[in-house]
């Protein structure tokens, strides 16, 4: 791995060296290193690009890292990763994609991550997206996440995209069985002329299932963002989504919430707020000696934390 | 020393008329003194404090701080010259933690222990608060105390507090008084406290009565306080002029 790839790896997965536990590192379209454990197997797909990650029932306190880095300008790829998580597991999965584009051609990573989670399991899934490089070539990422959460299982999903991705269309859909729970937190910042779209669809199919979807985003300069969320309450369930956005400069932000109750005992809430940074917040930090620009930076960093 | 010279603040009203909120105020606040500003609601106290901090621009007059004309300086510049302001209604933030705010106020990296010390001074059990967001989940009184803690952390030559007692419960109020007494004890910095509370007025060196945008009285506490508290017909400074009654 070269230095650029190492830097990308650090940005998206916090990795300085080879991670503990299972991992598969993909660089410029190829798997470059892999480790499996007694409980976690990683198998290359035969029919298309991607891997199957198979986690045995009862696997506890283990982690899987599957970072992807692209440093070759002009590379485009489409990758399928499938996660099979058995019953009674407690695992952390760190994914993420870093693109460095120093050339003039477009670099693009499209990925579909599918999760099949058994019963009584807890999965924490963290996904970071990051772009760098000063070439004219665009850095594009279109991640799709499809989740089936089994009975009484809990999926925690955190997605972060703070810098350098020119265009992203992110799709996340989840179907929940009885007693299943999902919490999705999204942090997004766009700048320059970037464009980001996020689509969330959650089907609360099981009795006692619940979903909490929290999106915080900041759009700066000429960037645009669009946020769609759809929660369907098909049983006795609780769904909550919250979209909170700060708009700056000439940016544009849209939020399209949809909540549908198909059952009398479905309790669904949507909150959405878009607005500029409150002037009094900036003033308050200025009274502590910060300049206006420093105050804005503090407020934005805190908001996206 | 802080000097206000013919300081005025007007806001435009409908039909070209102007509303005068601060009317040619002249004040001299000596170094190392504790000045209480009091007066009726709507008298212009908060506006005067905002003019001192630079949050509002005066429409006339000057503000001199230690001999320097700061009338045209912005909020940041005044903060850097050593002026602090505790808001009457503290601001809430999403995602900024109590510790962050105190650290920003102190202007240097703080250990959790020393950040906690400031919170303890305002009677908050630091452990419970230090990592909380300064957002809508804090009660009004908690927020107010955190605001005061940030000003203590700043420790600047001039601190202006706008109704620090508002929303603070009775028990903590005695402690709050102690906080101000302690701040004033060393006579190193100057304090301006806007207040309606007799107990705060009674520990001040000087009292200014501001009503209807103008200074109605100014002087040593011993001279002003009895006048403010005396009489059953109400205080003469608070009486409205004939004809201004709605
Ligand atoms: N920007 C503004 N535009 C219009 N009116 C204003 C503005 N700022 C202040 N005022 C008015 O000026 C008057 C003085 O307000 P200020 O907040 O300074 O009073 P105060 O003495 O602090 O009152 P209180 O004791 O209630 O806090 C009020 O009548 C208020 O409505
Ligand atoms: Mg006021």
XYZ file of C-alpha atoms and ligand atoms in Angstrom, chain B residues 42 45-47 88 162-163 194 196, ligand 2:
10
model
C -37.917 47.916 29.566
C -30.509 47.886 30.925
C -29.952 44.946 28.578
C -29.594 47.294 25.634
C -29.958 37.484 30.246
C -27.478 40.545 32.854
C -29.881 39.471 35.609
C -27.827 44.153 36.088
C -33.634 43.657 40.373
Mg -33.045 43.059 30.340
